[in-house]
Structure formats: structure tokens, C-alpha cells
Short mmCIF file of C-alpha atoms in Angstrom, two decimals:
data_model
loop_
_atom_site.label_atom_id
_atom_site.label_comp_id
_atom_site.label_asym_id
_atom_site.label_seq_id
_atom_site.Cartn_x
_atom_site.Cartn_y
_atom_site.Cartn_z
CA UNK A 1020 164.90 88.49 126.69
CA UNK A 1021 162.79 86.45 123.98
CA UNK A 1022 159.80 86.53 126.55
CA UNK A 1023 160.33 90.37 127.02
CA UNK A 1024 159.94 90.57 122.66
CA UNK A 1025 156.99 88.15 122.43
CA UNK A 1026 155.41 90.28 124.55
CA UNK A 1027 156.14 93.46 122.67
CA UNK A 1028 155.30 91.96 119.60
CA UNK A 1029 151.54 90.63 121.06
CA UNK A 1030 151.61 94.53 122.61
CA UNK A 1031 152.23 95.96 118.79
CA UNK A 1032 149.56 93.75 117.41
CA UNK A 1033 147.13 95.09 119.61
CA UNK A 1034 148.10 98.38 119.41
CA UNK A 1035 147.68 97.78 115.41
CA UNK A 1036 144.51 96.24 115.97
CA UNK A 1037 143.38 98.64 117.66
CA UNK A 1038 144.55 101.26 115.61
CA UNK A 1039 142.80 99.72 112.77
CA UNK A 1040 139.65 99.62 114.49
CA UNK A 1041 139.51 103.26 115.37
CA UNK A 1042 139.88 104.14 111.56
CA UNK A 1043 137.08 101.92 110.60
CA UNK A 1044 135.03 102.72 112.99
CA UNK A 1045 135.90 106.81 111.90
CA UNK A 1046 135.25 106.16 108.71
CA UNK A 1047 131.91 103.95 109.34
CA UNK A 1048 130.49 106.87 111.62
CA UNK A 1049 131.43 109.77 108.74
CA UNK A 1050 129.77 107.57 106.34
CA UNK A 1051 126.76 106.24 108.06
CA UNK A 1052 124.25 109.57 107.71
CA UNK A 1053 125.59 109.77 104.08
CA UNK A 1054 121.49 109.02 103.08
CA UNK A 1055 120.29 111.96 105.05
CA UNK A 1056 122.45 114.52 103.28
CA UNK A 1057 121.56 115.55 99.22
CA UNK A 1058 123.85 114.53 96.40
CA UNK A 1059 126.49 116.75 96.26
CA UNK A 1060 127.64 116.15 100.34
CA UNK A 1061 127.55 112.27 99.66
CA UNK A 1062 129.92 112.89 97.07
CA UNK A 1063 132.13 115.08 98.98
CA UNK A 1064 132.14 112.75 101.84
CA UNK A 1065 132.95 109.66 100.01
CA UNK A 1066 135.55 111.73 98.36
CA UNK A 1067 137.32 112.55 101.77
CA UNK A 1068 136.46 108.60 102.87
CA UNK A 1069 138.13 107.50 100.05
CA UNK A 1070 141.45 110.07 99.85
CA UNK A 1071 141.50 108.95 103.72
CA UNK A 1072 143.77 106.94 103.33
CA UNK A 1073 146.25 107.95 100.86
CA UNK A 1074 146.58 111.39 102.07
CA UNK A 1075 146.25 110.83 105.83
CA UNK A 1076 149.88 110.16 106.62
CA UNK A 1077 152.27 112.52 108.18
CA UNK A 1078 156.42 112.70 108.07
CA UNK A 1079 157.58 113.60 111.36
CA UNK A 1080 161.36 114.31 111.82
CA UNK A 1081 163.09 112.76 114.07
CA UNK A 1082 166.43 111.96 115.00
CA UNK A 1083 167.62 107.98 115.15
CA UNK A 1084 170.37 107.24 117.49
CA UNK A 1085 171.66 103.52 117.53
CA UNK A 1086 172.93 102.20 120.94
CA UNK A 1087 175.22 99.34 121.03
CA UNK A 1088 174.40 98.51 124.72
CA UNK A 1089 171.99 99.82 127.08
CA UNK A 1090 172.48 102.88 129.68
CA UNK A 1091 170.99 103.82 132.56
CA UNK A 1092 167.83 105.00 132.49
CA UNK A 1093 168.67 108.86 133.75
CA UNK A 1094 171.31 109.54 131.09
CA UNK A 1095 171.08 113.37 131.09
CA UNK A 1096 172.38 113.67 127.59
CA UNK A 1097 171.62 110.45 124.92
CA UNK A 1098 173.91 111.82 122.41
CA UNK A 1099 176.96 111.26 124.81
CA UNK A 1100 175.42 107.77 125.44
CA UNK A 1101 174.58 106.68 122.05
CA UNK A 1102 176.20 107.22 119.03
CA UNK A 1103 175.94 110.30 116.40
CA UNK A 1104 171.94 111.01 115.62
CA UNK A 1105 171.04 110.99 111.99
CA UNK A 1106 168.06 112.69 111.15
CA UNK A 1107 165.21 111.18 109.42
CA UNK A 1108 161.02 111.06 109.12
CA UNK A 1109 158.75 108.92 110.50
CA UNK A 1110 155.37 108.03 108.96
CA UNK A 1111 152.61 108.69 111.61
CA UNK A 1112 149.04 108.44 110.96
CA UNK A 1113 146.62 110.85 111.69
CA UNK A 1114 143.10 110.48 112.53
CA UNK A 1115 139.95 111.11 110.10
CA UNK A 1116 138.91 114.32 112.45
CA UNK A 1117 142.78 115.36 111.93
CA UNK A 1118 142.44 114.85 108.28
CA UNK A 1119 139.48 116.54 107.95
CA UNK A 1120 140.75 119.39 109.55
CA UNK A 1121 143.77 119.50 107.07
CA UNK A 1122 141.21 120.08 104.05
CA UNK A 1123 139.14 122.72 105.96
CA UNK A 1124 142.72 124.49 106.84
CA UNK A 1125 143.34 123.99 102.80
CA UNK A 1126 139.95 125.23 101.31
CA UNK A 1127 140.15 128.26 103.71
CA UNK A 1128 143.23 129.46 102.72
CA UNK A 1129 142.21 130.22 99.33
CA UNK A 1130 139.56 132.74 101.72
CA UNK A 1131 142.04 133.90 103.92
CA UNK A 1132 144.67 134.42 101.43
CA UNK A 1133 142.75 136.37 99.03
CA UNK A 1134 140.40 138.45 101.17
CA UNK A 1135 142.23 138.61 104.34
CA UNK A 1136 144.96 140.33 102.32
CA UNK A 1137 142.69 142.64 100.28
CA UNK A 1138 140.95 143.49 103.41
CA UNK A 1139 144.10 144.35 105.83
CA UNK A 1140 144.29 147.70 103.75
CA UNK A 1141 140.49 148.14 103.18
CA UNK A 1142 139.23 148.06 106.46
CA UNK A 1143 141.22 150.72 107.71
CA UNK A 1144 140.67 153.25 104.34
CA UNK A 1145 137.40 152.40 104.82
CA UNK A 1146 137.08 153.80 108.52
CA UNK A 1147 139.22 156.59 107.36
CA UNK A 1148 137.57 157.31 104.14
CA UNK A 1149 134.00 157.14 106.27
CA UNK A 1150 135.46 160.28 108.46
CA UNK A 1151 136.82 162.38 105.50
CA UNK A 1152 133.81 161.72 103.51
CA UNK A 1153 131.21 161.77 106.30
CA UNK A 1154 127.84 163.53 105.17
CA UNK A 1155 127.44 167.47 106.00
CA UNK A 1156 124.64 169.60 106.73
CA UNK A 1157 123.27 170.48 103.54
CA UNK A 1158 120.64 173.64 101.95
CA UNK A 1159 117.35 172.58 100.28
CA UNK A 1160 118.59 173.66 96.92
CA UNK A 1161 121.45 171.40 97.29
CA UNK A 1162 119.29 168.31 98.35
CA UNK A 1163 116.84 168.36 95.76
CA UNK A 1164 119.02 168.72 93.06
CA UNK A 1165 121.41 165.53 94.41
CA UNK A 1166 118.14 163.73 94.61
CA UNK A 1167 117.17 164.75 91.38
CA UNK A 1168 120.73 162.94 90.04
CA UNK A 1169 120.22 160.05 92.33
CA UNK A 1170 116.89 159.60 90.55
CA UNK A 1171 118.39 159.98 87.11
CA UNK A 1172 121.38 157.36 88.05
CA UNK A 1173 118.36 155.23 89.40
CA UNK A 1174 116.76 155.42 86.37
CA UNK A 1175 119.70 153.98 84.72
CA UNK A 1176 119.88 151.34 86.81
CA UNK A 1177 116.15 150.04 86.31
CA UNK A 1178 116.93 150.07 82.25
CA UNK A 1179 119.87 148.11 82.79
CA UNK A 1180 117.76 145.95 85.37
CA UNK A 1181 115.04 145.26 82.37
CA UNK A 1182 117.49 144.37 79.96
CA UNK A 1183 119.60 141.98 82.44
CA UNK A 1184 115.96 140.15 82.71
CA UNK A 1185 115.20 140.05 78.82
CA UNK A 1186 118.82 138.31 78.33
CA UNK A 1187 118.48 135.58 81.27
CA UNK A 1188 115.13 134.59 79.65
CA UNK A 1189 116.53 134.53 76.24
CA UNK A 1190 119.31 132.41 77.92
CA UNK A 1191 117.40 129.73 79.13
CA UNK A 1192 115.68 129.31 76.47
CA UNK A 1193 118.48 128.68 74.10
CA UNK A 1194 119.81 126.52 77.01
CA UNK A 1195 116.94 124.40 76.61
CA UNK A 1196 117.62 123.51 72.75
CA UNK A 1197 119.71 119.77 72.31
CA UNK A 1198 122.32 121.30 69.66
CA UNK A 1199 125.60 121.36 71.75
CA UNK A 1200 126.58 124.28 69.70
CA UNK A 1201 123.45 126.11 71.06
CA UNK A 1202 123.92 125.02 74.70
CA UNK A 1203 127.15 126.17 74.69
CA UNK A 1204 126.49 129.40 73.38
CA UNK A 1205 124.01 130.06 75.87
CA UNK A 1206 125.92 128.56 78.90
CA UNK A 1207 128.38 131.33 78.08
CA UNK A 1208 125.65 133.63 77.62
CA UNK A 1209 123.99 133.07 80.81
CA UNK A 1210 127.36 133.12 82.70
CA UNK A 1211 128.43 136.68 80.81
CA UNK A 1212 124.88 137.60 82.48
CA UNK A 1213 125.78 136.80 85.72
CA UNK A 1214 128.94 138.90 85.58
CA UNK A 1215 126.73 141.37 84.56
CA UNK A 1216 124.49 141.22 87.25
CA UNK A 1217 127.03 141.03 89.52
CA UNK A 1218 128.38 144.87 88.49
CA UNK A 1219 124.53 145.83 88.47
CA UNK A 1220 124.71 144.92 92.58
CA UNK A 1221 127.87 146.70 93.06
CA UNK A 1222 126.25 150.04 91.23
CA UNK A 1223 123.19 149.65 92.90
CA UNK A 1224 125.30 149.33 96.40
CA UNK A 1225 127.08 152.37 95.42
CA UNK A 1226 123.76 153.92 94.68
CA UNK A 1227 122.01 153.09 97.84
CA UNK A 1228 125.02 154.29 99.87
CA UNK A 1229 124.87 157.98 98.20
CA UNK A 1230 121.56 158.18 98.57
CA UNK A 1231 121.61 157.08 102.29
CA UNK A 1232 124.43 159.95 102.34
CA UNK A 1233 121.88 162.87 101.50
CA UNK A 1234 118.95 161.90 103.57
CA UNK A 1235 121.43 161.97 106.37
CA UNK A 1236 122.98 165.75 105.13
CA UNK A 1237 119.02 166.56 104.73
CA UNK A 1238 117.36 165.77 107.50
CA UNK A 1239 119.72 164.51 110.51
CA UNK A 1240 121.97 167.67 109.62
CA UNK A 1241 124.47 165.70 108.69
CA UNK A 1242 126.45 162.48 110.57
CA UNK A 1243 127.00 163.23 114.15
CA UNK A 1244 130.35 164.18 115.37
CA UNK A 1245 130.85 161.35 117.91
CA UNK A 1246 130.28 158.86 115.11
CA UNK A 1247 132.71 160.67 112.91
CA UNK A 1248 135.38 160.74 115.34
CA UNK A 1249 134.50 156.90 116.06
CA UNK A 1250 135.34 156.53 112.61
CA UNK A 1251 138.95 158.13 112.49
CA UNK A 1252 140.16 156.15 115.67
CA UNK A 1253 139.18 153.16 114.38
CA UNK A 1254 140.40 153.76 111.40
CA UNK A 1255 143.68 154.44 112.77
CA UNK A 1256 143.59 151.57 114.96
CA UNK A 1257 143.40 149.36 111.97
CA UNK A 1258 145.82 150.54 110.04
CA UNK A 1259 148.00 149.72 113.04
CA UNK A 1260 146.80 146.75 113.33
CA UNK A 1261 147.01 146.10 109.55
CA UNK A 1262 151.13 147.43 110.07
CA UNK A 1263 151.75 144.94 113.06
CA UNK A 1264 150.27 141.93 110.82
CA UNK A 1265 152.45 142.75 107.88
CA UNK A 1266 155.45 143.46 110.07
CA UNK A 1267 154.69 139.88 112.01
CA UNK A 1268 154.01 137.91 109.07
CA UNK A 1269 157.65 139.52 107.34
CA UNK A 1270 159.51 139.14 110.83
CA UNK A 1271 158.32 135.73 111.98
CA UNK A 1272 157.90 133.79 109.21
CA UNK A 1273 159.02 135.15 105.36
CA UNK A 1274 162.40 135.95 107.37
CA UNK A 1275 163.16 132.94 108.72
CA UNK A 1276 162.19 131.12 105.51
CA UNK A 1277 164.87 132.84 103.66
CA UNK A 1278 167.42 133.25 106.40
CA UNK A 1279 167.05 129.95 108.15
CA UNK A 1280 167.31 131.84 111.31
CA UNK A 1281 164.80 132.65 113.54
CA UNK A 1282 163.39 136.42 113.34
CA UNK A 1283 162.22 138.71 116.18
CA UNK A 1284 159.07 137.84 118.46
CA UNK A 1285 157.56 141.20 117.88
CA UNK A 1286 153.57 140.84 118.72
CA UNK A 1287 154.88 137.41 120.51
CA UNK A 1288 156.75 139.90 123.07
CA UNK A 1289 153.85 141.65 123.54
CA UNK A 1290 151.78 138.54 124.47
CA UNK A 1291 154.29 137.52 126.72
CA UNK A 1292 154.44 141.21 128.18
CA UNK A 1293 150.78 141.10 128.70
CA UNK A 1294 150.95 137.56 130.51
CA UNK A 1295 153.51 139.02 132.60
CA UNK A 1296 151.70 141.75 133.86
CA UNK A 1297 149.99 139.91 136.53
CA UNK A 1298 146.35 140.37 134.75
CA UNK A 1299 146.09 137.26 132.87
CA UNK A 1300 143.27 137.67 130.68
CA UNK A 1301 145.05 141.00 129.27
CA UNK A 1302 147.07 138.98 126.77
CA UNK A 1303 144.69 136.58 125.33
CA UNK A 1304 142.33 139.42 125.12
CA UNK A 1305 145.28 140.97 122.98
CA UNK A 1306 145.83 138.24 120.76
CA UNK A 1307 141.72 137.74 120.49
CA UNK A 1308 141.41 141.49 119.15
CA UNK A 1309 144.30 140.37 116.34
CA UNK A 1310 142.78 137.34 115.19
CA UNK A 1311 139.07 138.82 115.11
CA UNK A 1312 140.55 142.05 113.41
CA UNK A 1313 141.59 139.53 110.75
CA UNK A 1314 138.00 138.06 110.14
CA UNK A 1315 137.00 141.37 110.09
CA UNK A 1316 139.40 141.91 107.03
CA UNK A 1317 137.87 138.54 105.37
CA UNK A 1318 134.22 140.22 105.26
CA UNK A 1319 135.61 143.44 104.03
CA UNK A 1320 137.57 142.24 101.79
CA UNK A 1321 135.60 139.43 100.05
CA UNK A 1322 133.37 142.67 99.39
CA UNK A 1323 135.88 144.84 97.77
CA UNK A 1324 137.06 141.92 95.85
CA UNK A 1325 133.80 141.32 94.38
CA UNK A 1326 133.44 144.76 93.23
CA UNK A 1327 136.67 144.19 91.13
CA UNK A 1328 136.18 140.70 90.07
CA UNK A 1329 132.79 140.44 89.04
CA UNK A 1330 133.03 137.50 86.91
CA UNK A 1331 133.79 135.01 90.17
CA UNK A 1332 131.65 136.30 92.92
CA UNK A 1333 128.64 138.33 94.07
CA UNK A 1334 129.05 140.93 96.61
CA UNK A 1335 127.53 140.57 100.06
CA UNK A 1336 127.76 143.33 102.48
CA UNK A 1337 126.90 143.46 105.94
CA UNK A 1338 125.01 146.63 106.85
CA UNK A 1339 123.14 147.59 109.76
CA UNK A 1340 119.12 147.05 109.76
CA UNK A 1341 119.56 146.54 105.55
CA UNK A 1342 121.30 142.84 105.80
CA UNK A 1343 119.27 140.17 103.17
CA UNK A 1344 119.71 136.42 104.62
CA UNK A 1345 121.47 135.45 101.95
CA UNK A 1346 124.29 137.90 102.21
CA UNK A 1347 124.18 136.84 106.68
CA UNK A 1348 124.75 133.30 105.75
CA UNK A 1349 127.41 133.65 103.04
CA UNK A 1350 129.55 135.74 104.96
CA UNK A 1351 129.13 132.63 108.00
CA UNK A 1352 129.60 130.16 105.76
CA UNK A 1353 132.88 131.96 104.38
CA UNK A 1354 134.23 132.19 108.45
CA UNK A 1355 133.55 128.96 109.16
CA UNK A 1356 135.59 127.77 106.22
CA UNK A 1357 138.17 130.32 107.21
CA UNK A 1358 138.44 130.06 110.50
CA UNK A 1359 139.91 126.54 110.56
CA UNK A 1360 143.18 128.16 108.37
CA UNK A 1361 143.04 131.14 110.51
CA UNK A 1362 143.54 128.70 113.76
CA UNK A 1363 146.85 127.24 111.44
CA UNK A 1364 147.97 130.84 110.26
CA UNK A 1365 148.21 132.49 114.14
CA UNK A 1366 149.28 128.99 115.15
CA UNK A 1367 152.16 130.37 112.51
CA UNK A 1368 152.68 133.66 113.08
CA UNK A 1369 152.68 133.27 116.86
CA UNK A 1370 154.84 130.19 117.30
CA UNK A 1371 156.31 131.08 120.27
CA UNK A 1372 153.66 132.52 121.69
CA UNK A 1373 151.44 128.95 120.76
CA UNK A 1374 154.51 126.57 121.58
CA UNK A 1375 153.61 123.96 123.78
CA UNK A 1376 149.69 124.19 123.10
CA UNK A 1377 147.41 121.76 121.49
CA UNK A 1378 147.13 123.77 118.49
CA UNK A 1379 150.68 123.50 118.00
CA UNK A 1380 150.90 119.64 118.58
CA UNK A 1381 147.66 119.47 115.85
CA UNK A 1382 148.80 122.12 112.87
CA UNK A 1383 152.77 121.88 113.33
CA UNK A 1384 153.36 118.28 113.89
CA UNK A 1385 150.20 117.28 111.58
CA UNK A 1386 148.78 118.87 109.64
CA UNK A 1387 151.66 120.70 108.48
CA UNK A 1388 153.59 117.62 107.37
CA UNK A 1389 151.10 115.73 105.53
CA UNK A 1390 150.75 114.38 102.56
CA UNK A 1391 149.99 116.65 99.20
CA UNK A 1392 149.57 119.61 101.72
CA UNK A 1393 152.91 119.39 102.87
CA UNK A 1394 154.23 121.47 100.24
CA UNK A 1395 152.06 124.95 100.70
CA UNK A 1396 152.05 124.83 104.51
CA UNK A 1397 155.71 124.55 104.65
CA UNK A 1398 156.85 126.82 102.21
CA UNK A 1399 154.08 129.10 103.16
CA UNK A 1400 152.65 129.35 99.81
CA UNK A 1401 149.03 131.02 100.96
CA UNK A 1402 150.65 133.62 103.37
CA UNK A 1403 153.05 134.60 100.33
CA UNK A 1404 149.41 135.16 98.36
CA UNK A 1405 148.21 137.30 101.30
CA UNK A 1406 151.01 140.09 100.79
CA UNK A 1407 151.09 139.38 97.01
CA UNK A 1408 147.25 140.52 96.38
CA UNK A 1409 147.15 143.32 93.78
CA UNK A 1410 146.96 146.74 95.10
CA UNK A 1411 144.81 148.09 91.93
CA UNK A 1412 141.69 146.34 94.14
CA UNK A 1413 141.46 149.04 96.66
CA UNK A 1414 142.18 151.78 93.43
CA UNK A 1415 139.61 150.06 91.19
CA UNK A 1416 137.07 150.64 94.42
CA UNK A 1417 137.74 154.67 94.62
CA UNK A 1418 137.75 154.94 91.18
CA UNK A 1419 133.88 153.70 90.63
CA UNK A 1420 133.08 155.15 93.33
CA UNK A 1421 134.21 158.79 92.37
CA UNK A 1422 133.23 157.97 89.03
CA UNK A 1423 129.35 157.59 90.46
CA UNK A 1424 129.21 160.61 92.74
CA UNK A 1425 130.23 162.43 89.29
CA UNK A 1426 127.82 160.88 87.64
CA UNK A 1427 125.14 162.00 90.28
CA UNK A 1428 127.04 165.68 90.38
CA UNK A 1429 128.03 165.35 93.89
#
């Protein structure tokens, strides 16, 4: 018996060893191209190296049962063989690729949250909107005096274009004065500028899509019928879509969280109904359309939540043939961020449709329970923001909008 715990003792050590090892060696290989990347990246990756290991541990639950002799090793039940359970958590910890998906999961929330919400309602009034409001055939008359309003509005714009340019320059250079006073008065010059020039991209958007509006009622006879009718389907297809996420996110997880009982599968029974069905790529494709539905919602609605919060971001749409760079890698950059909280939030919803998977192994026994993150992936802080967005965003949109085709007489 003492040879049988030397051994497991030399076994632990190296196990720890080992263990120890693959940390450094993590850690080492994050750190080592830390020259070839600019300032700001070194800092961020020291700053995960260095909350590595503070934040990096998980509390499992698990259930201790003390033995006062041992039992045969195919005991069906260990509860009848061992003595009353008690429940506890054990410290496990996770590795630096684990850990750094933890922090992507927790920076793309604050995405996901904000414009996945805002854009579950916009993308389908959008579609909608795009049928009801499609562009009609239109007389000559008619076109050249929109155009002639369009060019007025235009004008507009260009003055308040001119004037956005004389205040940036006088901005930085009062910025470049040493009297704090003076730097801080144009720091918050230059940033009331910015929120400016933000609204001046969301009018001249608004602009731009009127005027695209007549040249189509002008000379194409207004939008084609097929597209039109595209338009309403789809439409209608999100809004169901946008109903089943609300009703799954309610069901399967704000439910149970209050109840402490388990809610209804709902889309989970129509996974399972799909697997069933004998064709098995029918129910993955399923749950693909959901989860790309909801990235769709993140575009849209980082774009309709610029338009009403100027002050924090700039609006980048995507639009066919009329797409600047800048706006194409923004909106990647913003789904590569979200993506890795998407993976956690239909790992989630769809718990019983994910049991058993790697992705439920990673978010639900990790990620979930560590350290400092613990506490809004539990209590499901970010998926209570999702339903909580202000409705007024989606208002404040048709209300600017209407208020420019007034303004251009339409």
C-alpha cells in the first residue's frame, strides 16, 4: 500500500511538472513575436500574460463522496456504496488558448448584446420597409423636381461639410498649445466634432439612398417586382426568425433562471426533428441559418445604432458595388470579435441540442465558471442586455428618415 502511494505521489509530480511546463511554454510562445507587433498589441498581450494567471482558474462542481472501505469496481450506483455526496467546487486550470477565448467571448458580448439585439427587429423592418417603400415608376415633372430637392438638401450638406473642416483645423491647432486649460478645451472640441461628423455620414447615407431611389423611379421604371417580392418574404422570414430567438432565449434560459426548472426545447425540438428525419445535414443546416441570421442582425444593427448614438461610433454600411474598405474591414473585425460570444450564446440557448459536444465541454465547464467572468455568464447578464436594448433606436431611425424625404418634398 505505501509503494502503491509513492508511486502516485512521483505520478502527481509529474503530472504537475508537466502541467507547469505547458503553461510556460504557452505563455513563452504568446509572448515571443511580442517585437513584431506595434505598441498597443504588446501591451494587450502582456496584459493577458500577466492576468494569466490570476484569472485562469475555473470552479467546477462536483460532488465528494467519502468511502470508508473500498467496493468493487462495477458498483452500479456509488451513492448506495459510499456515503451521502456533499456538493462542492473544484479549482481546475484552464489553458492560455482557453483563457484567451474567455476574453474574446467577454469583449464580444458587449457586440452581440448591443447590436444583435437592436438588429433582431431591424433587419426584418428593414426588408419589410424596403417592399412598402420600394421606388415607383415616376413622370418627368415629378423627377426633376425631387432632384431639384435632392440638390438643395445636397447643398446643405456641403455647407455643413465646410464648416465641419474649418472647426477640426481650428481644433488642432488649439490642441497644439501647452496650457492644459487649452488642450482640454480643444480635446472636447475635436471630440464634439467627431459626433458631428458622425450625424453628417448618417445624413449623407440618407441622402445617397433617396437619391439612388429616384434614378431607379426615373429611368429603370421603378424597382422590379421580383426584387420587391424578395423583399417581403424575407422580411417575413426574419421577423420569424427574430420571434423564435426571443421565444428561445425567454423559454430556455431567462425561464429557467427564475424558475430553477428547466423550460421547453422549442428550436432544440426542431434540431432534433431535423436529425431525425433521416437527412442529416437538414438540421445543422437549420441551426447554421439561426446563428448566421444573428450576425446578420450584428451588421444591421451596429448601423442603426450608430445613427442614434452618434457620439460613440461611426456608421458603416455594407452596400452592394458602393462598399469603402474601411467600412468591409470594420464590420469583419466586429464578427470576428463576435463570433467567439456567439459560439458561447447558441452553446446557451441550444443546450440540449449542444450537450455532449466540445463546445459544451469548452464554454459550460470553462469558460463559464471562471474567474471575474463567472458572474455575467452565469447570471446571463449580456443576454438580459440583448432584450433590454431601447426600442426608441428603431423609432429614432424612421423618424430622420421621414424627416429627410420631407425635407426633399418626397
Amino acid at each position: 500500500m505505501a509503494c502503491e502511494n509513492s508511486e502516485l505521489v512521483r505520478r502527481r509530480g509529474r503530472w504537475l511538472v508537466a502541467r507547469t511546463m505547458e503553461i510556460y511554454i504557452q505563455e513563452v510562445s504568446a509572448l515571443q513575436f511580442l517585437p513584431e507587433l506595434s505598441q498597443p498589441s504588446r501591451d494587450r498581450a502582456a496584459i493577458l500574460a500577466i492576468s494569466f494567471p490570476f484569472l485562469s482558474k475555473a470552479a467546477i462542481p462536483v460532488v465528494s463522496y467519502t468511502c470508508e472501505e473500498w467496493q468493487s469496481g462495477d458498483s452500479m450506483n456509488l451513492a448506495l456504496v459510499c456515503g451521502v455526496g456533499v456538493a462542492r467546487e473544484m479549482e481546475v486550470q484552464v489553458g492560455f488558448q482557453i483563457y484567451i477565448v474567455s476574453v474574446l467571448c467577454f469583449l464580444g458580448w458587449f457586440f452581440l448584446s448591443i447590436f444583435g439585439g437592436v438588429g433582431l427587429s431591424a433587419a426584418p423592418l428593414d426588408m419589410i420597409l424596403g417592399f412598402v417603400d420600394r421606388p415607383k415608376p415616376i413622370s418627368e415633372a415629378a423627377y426633376q423636381q425631387r432632384r431639384k430637392l435632392v440638390g438643395l438638401a445636397a447643398g446643405v450638406l456641403l455647407q455643413r461639410a465646410e464648416e465641419l473642416q474649418t472647426r477640426d483645423a481650428e481644433g488642432e491647432e488649439k490642441k497644439g498649445k501647452r496650457s492644459m486649460w487649452s488642450s482640454w478645451q480643444s480635446g472636447r472640441a475635436l471630440r464634439q466634432v467627431r459626433t458631428d461628423y458622425n450625424r453628417f455620414r448618417c445624413d449623407v447615407l440618407l441622402l445617397e439612398e433617396e437619391f439612388e431611389k429616384i434614378q431607379v423611379s426615373k429611368f429603370n421604371k421603378g424597382e422590379s417586382l421580383v426584387v420587391a417580392v424578395l423583399k417581403l418574404c424575407c422580411g417575413v422570414v426574419f421577423a420569424l426568425m427574430s420571434l423564435a430567438w426571443v421565444l428561445q432565449i425567454v423559454l430556455c434560459v431567462l425561464v429557467p433562471q427564475l424558475t430553477g426548472q428547466a423550460g421547453p426545447p422549442f428550436l432544440n425540438s426542431l434540431f432534433a426533428l431535423c436529425e431525425e428525419s433521416g437527412f442529416y445535414p437538414l438540421g445543422v443546416a437549420v441551426y447554421a441559418c439561426f446563428i448566421f441570421y444573428l450576425l446578420i442582425c450584428v451588421v444591421k444593427g451596429c448601423t442603426k445604432f450608430g445613427m442614434r448614438v452618434a457620439f460613440l461610433i461611426s456608421i458603416h454600411p455594407m452596400r452592394p458595388q458602393n462598399t469603402p474598405l474601411n467600412s468591409i474591414l470594420f464590420n469583419v473585425e466586429m464578427l470576428l470579435v463576435s463570433t467567439a460570444a456567439l459560439v458561447q450564446f447558441s452553446q446557451t440557448v441550444f443546450n440540449d441540442y449542444a450537450r455532449l459536444t466540445e463546445a459544451d465541454v469548452i464554454f459550460s465547464a470553462q469558460i463559464q465558471r471562471l474567474r471575474f467572468y463567472r458572474f455575467f455568464f452565469e447570471n446571463h447578464i449580456f443576454i438580459i442586455t440583448m432584450l433590454a436594448v431601447p426600442g426608441d433606436l428603431e423609432k429614432a431611425w424612421l423618424r430622420q428618415l421621414e424627416k429627410l424625404r420631407l425635407f426633399a418634398g418626397v
